[in-house]
Amino acid sequence: MPDPLSRLYENVCRHARETALLNSIESVLGWDERTMLPAAGGEHRADQMTLLAGMVHQRLIEPQYGDSLGQLAESPLAADPHSDSGATIRRLKRQHDKKVKLPQSLVEELARTSVLGQQAWQEARQNDDFAAMRPWLEKTFALKRQEADALGYADRPYDALLDDYEPEERTSHVAEVLRRLREELVPLVEAIRGSARRPDTSILRRTYPTDAQKAFGRQAAEQIGFDFQRGRLDVTAHPFCAGLGPNDCRITTRYNERFFNESFFGILHEAGHGIYDQGLRTDQYGLPLGEAISLGIHESQSRLWENLVGRSWPFWESFYPLAQQHFPAALGDVDPDDFYFAVNDVRASLIRVEADEATYNLHILIRFELEQALLDGDLPVADLPAAWNGKYRDYLGIEPSSDAAGVLQDVHWSAGLVGYFPTYSLGNLHSAQIFAAADAELGSLAQSFSQGEFQPLRQWLNEKIHQQGQRYSADELVMRITGKPLSHEPLMAHLRAKLGPLYGIA
Ligand code: ZN
């Protein structure tokens, strides 16, 4: 017969697991919406998602569930915040305490606006019509401001929203880390712009048949460790990774016959997310120890496989001969050095998802600054396109010729994802810092990559990160793994070490 406290704990865990099941149903609908749903099905899908979001919210704020969490938080089970039960209680209580502040009507309105806003965005982007998007953005930012006010914040409204993606992170801290990154990144990008050396990127724009891309991408994903018994790869317009359950991880890509990078590096990226999801503890599914800690850490896993591994010379030592077999017409006469330089091309561009490893972070900085101004009310939505174009001129030296290639390119704001963008750059920073720690600890990673062997790195990431779930905060985790707080230095060191020799700059 279990004691009352254990019974209380079991009840709370069962409640959380069932909520996770409801959430995963929403994920299935979300995956379907982004891969299969006919345009006319949007209204009905919005009804489904709104109903589910409301049900999930009701469960999270149930008074009895909250009382139980309150009792458990004061009990010996929570005494050690990093123990299994301690971490579980702390995270669940934190989530409950946050959700309780949000009115049901606001939650449902946000869910509905997110689905309909995304659909409006698709059309607006296609027609290059910012005016059509404007009321949706105004509505979304007004709702997000209400959400921030309801949640409360210490410093800036943005803090309240950032917390959804980076629990316990602060806007001022992120801004400071990104400011330091920018100070060193802008001169590096300028030095590269001034270099006489340029890769021949036309080799990446030859013809790469879709079937061969499918086969090669799948082979690479499998080899770095994505498990196709527990996951799928499908086609979508805007690639993403969705964990639908403990043994069901969906990654997506899009194929462009005239551009090698799009699907190949996209697949490595999404497979990196997938390897994290597949590496979570299945026995803890639906509980904090079986869930990813933050979007920044999630993105660190995708960036690590995409860039630190997938754009490295040792990776192509083993993969280039395979690439030549898959694409004999495009790559038969291309030297591996030229191919390697081409996939590491750095240049200012307009589209975030096509940006290189270095300039990518400047795209994020622009969005991070604009969404804070929109939320604070310092920037009216009507002035957004002009502000967007001005920042591209200032940070990247180029300006979009249309809103479709400018402010309408990303789905995030129309989907209500405000506070999400900086997690991409946090992921880049984390990826370099984590990779440097793995390399120092394991040694000879380059040698194993050159032999097509990725298991030692994957195993290390699995133990240090994936299996930890939410036991530690993102900051604590990085400190434990790397011995240092988050810093821009490992990323800058990585970029200089790789790009310096390629572009002949110090
Ligand atoms: Zn990602």
XYZ file of C-alpha atoms in Angstrom, residues 223-495:
273
model
C 23.804 7.558 -40.723
C 23.902 10.409 -38.203
C 21.307 8.513 -36.187
C 17.718 9.402 -37.098
C 15.681 6.235 -36.527
C 13.245 5.622 -39.392
C 11.545 2.842 -37.416
C 10.387 5.568 -35.050
C 10.024 8.436 -37.496
C 9.174 9.616 -40.999
C 10.422 12.106 -43.552
C 7.748 13.917 -45.591
C 7.459 16.910 -47.892
C 6.152 20.323 -46.844
C 6.351 23.957 -47.928
C 8.015 25.138 -44.692
C 10.083 22.354 -43.111
C 9.767 21.491 -39.417
C 10.117 18.600 -36.998
C 7.187 17.412 -34.894
C 7.356 14.862 -32.112
C 3.942 13.189 -32.159
C 4.707 10.640 -29.472
C 7.537 8.667 -27.869
C 8.072 6.542 -30.982
C 6.718 8.801 -33.689
C 8.869 11.695 -34.814
C 8.017 13.466 -38.083
C 10.617 15.427 -39.982
C 9.892 17.289 -43.199
C 11.746 18.867 -46.099
C 11.237 20.455 -49.501
C 13.099 19.552 -52.673
C 14.509 22.015 -55.150
C 16.051 20.335 -58.202
C 18.176 23.400 -58.893
C 19.678 23.858 -55.425
C 21.537 21.175 -53.524
C 21.564 22.853 -50.081
C 17.857 23.263 -49.576
C 16.869 19.699 -48.861
C 20.236 18.233 -47.854
C 21.133 20.651 -45.071
C 17.446 21.017 -44.239
C 17.208 17.270 -43.654
C 20.351 17.240 -41.483
C 18.845 20.121 -39.502
C 15.470 18.489 -38.934
C 17.119 15.105 -38.276
C 19.124 16.848 -35.527
C 15.845 17.949 -33.938
C 14.515 14.434 -34.465
C 17.536 12.785 -32.820
C 16.884 14.921 -29.729
C 13.195 13.926 -29.667
C 14.021 10.273 -30.264
C 16.691 10.422 -27.548
C 14.266 11.571 -24.826
C 13.378 9.062 -22.115
C 10.311 7.144 -23.324
C 9.548 5.947 -19.764
C 9.077 9.622 -18.840
C 6.866 10.507 -21.802
C 4.496 13.337 -20.899
C 6.519 14.298 -17.833
C 9.214 16.974 -17.561
C 12.062 14.443 -17.482
C 10.910 13.149 -20.866
C 10.647 16.556 -22.522
C 13.098 18.924 -24.186
C 14.333 21.717 -21.966
C 14.054 24.709 -24.284
C 13.849 25.688 -27.931
C 17.391 27.089 -27.773
C 18.753 23.717 -26.681
C 16.531 22.000 -29.267
C 17.940 24.261 -31.964
C 21.472 23.581 -30.734
C 20.977 19.935 -31.677
C 19.749 20.725 -35.189
C 22.466 23.317 -35.806
C 25.136 21.031 -34.480
C 24.331 18.295 -37.000
C 23.628 20.730 -39.826
C 26.639 23.019 -39.424
C 29.275 21.809 -36.978
C 29.085 18.295 -38.428
C 27.387 18.600 -41.837
C 29.393 21.562 -43.107
C 32.732 20.248 -41.816
C 35.547 18.956 -43.981
C 35.760 15.557 -42.195
C 32.036 14.971 -42.847
C 32.542 15.479 -46.579
C 35.633 13.277 -46.575
C 33.258 10.380 -46.036
C 30.136 11.778 -47.769
C 31.544 13.387 -50.900
C 32.222 10.118 -52.744
C 28.620 9.121 -51.984
C 27.368 12.490 -53.212
C 29.226 11.941 -56.488
C 27.570 8.533 -56.852
C 24.102 10.006 -56.262
C 24.682 13.033 -58.529
C 27.183 11.977 -61.217
C 26.062 14.611 -63.726
C 26.242 17.524 -61.271
C 29.311 16.575 -59.227
C 31.315 14.145 -61.387
C 33.829 16.830 -62.405
C 33.846 18.823 -59.137
C 36.776 18.693 -56.718
C 35.859 18.054 -53.067
C 37.635 21.292 -52.050
C 35.464 23.339 -54.384
C 32.325 21.637 -53.153
C 33.344 22.197 -49.519
C 34.004 25.901 -50.135
C 30.670 26.248 -51.967
C 28.602 24.786 -49.110
C 30.394 27.183 -46.745
C 29.708 30.267 -48.831
C 29.096 33.377 -46.708
C 27.244 36.322 -48.165
C 24.549 38.773 -47.169
C 21.155 37.535 -48.337
C 17.504 38.423 -47.861
C 15.981 35.115 -46.809
C 16.661 33.845 -43.297
C 16.192 30.144 -43.993
C 18.698 30.301 -46.845
C 21.277 32.284 -44.879
C 24.728 30.907 -44.121
C 26.081 30.019 -40.697
C 27.577 33.490 -40.092
C 25.026 35.988 -41.418
C 22.075 33.952 -40.097
C 22.406 35.558 -36.684
C 22.014 39.048 -38.141
C 18.646 38.002 -39.588
C 17.625 36.937 -36.085
C 18.823 40.124 -34.456
C 16.613 42.146 -36.819
C 13.527 40.129 -35.899
C 14.350 40.146 -32.190
C 14.571 43.945 -32.149
C 11.434 44.462 -34.262
C 9.192 42.137 -32.273
C 10.154 43.811 -29.019
C 9.239 47.204 -30.509
C 5.930 45.817 -31.852
C 5.028 44.325 -28.493
C 5.982 47.441 -26.540
C 3.853 49.511 -28.934
C 6.862 51.565 -30.035
C 6.437 50.376 -33.610
C 2.962 50.379 -35.250
C 2.364 47.376 -37.517
C 1.752 49.801 -40.398
C 5.391 50.944 -40.181
C 6.788 47.423 -39.992
C 7.820 46.951 -43.661
C 9.820 50.197 -43.668
C 11.472 49.331 -40.345
C 12.283 45.857 -41.628
C 13.894 47.157 -44.810
C 15.874 49.766 -42.897
C 17.383 47.181 -40.602
C 18.367 44.944 -43.524
C 20.167 47.928 -44.997
C 21.947 48.645 -41.701
C 22.899 45.095 -40.683
C 23.370 43.311 -43.989
C 23.844 46.095 -46.514
C 20.971 44.921 -48.734
C 17.295 45.722 -49.032
C 14.354 43.551 -50.099
C 12.629 44.573 -53.308
C 9.311 43.132 -52.125
C 7.565 42.365 -48.837
C 7.357 38.707 -49.858
C 11.169 38.626 -49.779
C 11.107 40.849 -46.693
C 8.721 41.103 -43.803
C 6.318 38.429 -45.122
C 8.916 35.661 -45.416
C 8.439 34.050 -41.975
C 5.313 32.405 -40.565
C 6.156 33.045 -36.890
C 4.379 36.303 -36.114
C 1.214 35.323 -37.966
C 1.238 32.054 -36.012
C 1.465 33.937 -32.699
C 5.067 32.870 -32.111
C 6.394 36.052 -30.550
C 9.597 35.635 -28.535
C 10.580 32.599 -30.581
C 13.179 34.080 -32.960
C 16.085 34.567 -30.520
C 16.019 30.834 -29.763
C 17.527 30.269 -33.236
C 20.594 32.310 -32.354
C 20.761 30.838 -28.865
C 20.811 27.480 -30.632
C 23.726 28.562 -32.813
C 25.655 29.762 -29.775
C 24.875 26.628 -27.775
C 25.745 24.343 -30.689
C 29.299 25.670 -30.963
C 29.831 25.662 -27.211
C 28.454 22.138 -26.795
C 30.353 20.804 -29.789
C 33.652 22.239 -28.474
C 33.032 20.493 -25.137
C 32.238 17.170 -26.855
C 35.310 17.460 -29.059
C 37.558 18.180 -26.069
C 36.110 15.317 -24.066
C 35.867 12.673 -26.784
C 38.845 13.712 -28.898
C 39.267 12.671 -32.530
C 35.718 13.557 -33.575
C 37.120 14.704 -36.910
C 38.638 11.297 -37.447
C 35.407 9.468 -36.687
C 33.433 11.768 -39.043
C 35.910 11.155 -41.840
C 35.117 7.464 -41.483
C 31.371 8.092 -41.519
C 31.132 7.290 -37.813
C 28.819 9.517 -35.751
C 27.803 7.244 -32.929
C 30.321 8.528 -30.308
C 29.042 12.108 -30.647
C 25.396 11.040 -30.709
C 25.902 8.878 -27.629
C 27.563 11.771 -25.787
C 24.709 14.147 -26.669
C 22.206 11.529 -25.626
C 23.698 11.099 -22.169
C 24.510 14.738 -21.498
C 21.426 16.386 -22.993
C 18.614 14.198 -24.331
C 18.314 11.882 -21.342
C 18.329 14.804 -18.906
C 14.955 16.114 -20.089
C 14.076 19.141 -17.990
C 16.119 18.174 -14.922
C 18.213 21.320 -15.319
C 17.432 24.699 -16.843
C 19.114 25.453 -20.182
C 21.676 27.679 -18.450
C 22.429 25.066 -15.780
C 22.740 22.356 -18.393
C 25.213 24.316 -20.511
C 27.207 25.169 -17.398
C 27.338 21.495 -16.394
C 28.342 20.256 -19.842
C 30.789 22.964 -20.864
C 31.917 24.402 -17.503
C 31.050 27.929 -18.690
C 27.982 30.149 -19.028
C 26.559 30.783 -22.497
C 28.960 32.863 -24.566
C 29.408 34.104 -28.131
C 33.079 33.079 -28.091
C 32.894 29.393 -29.109
C 30.734 30.278 -32.136
C 33.104 33.063 -33.164
C 36.096 30.745 -32.690
C 34.419 28.105 -34.832
C 33.564 30.595 -37.605
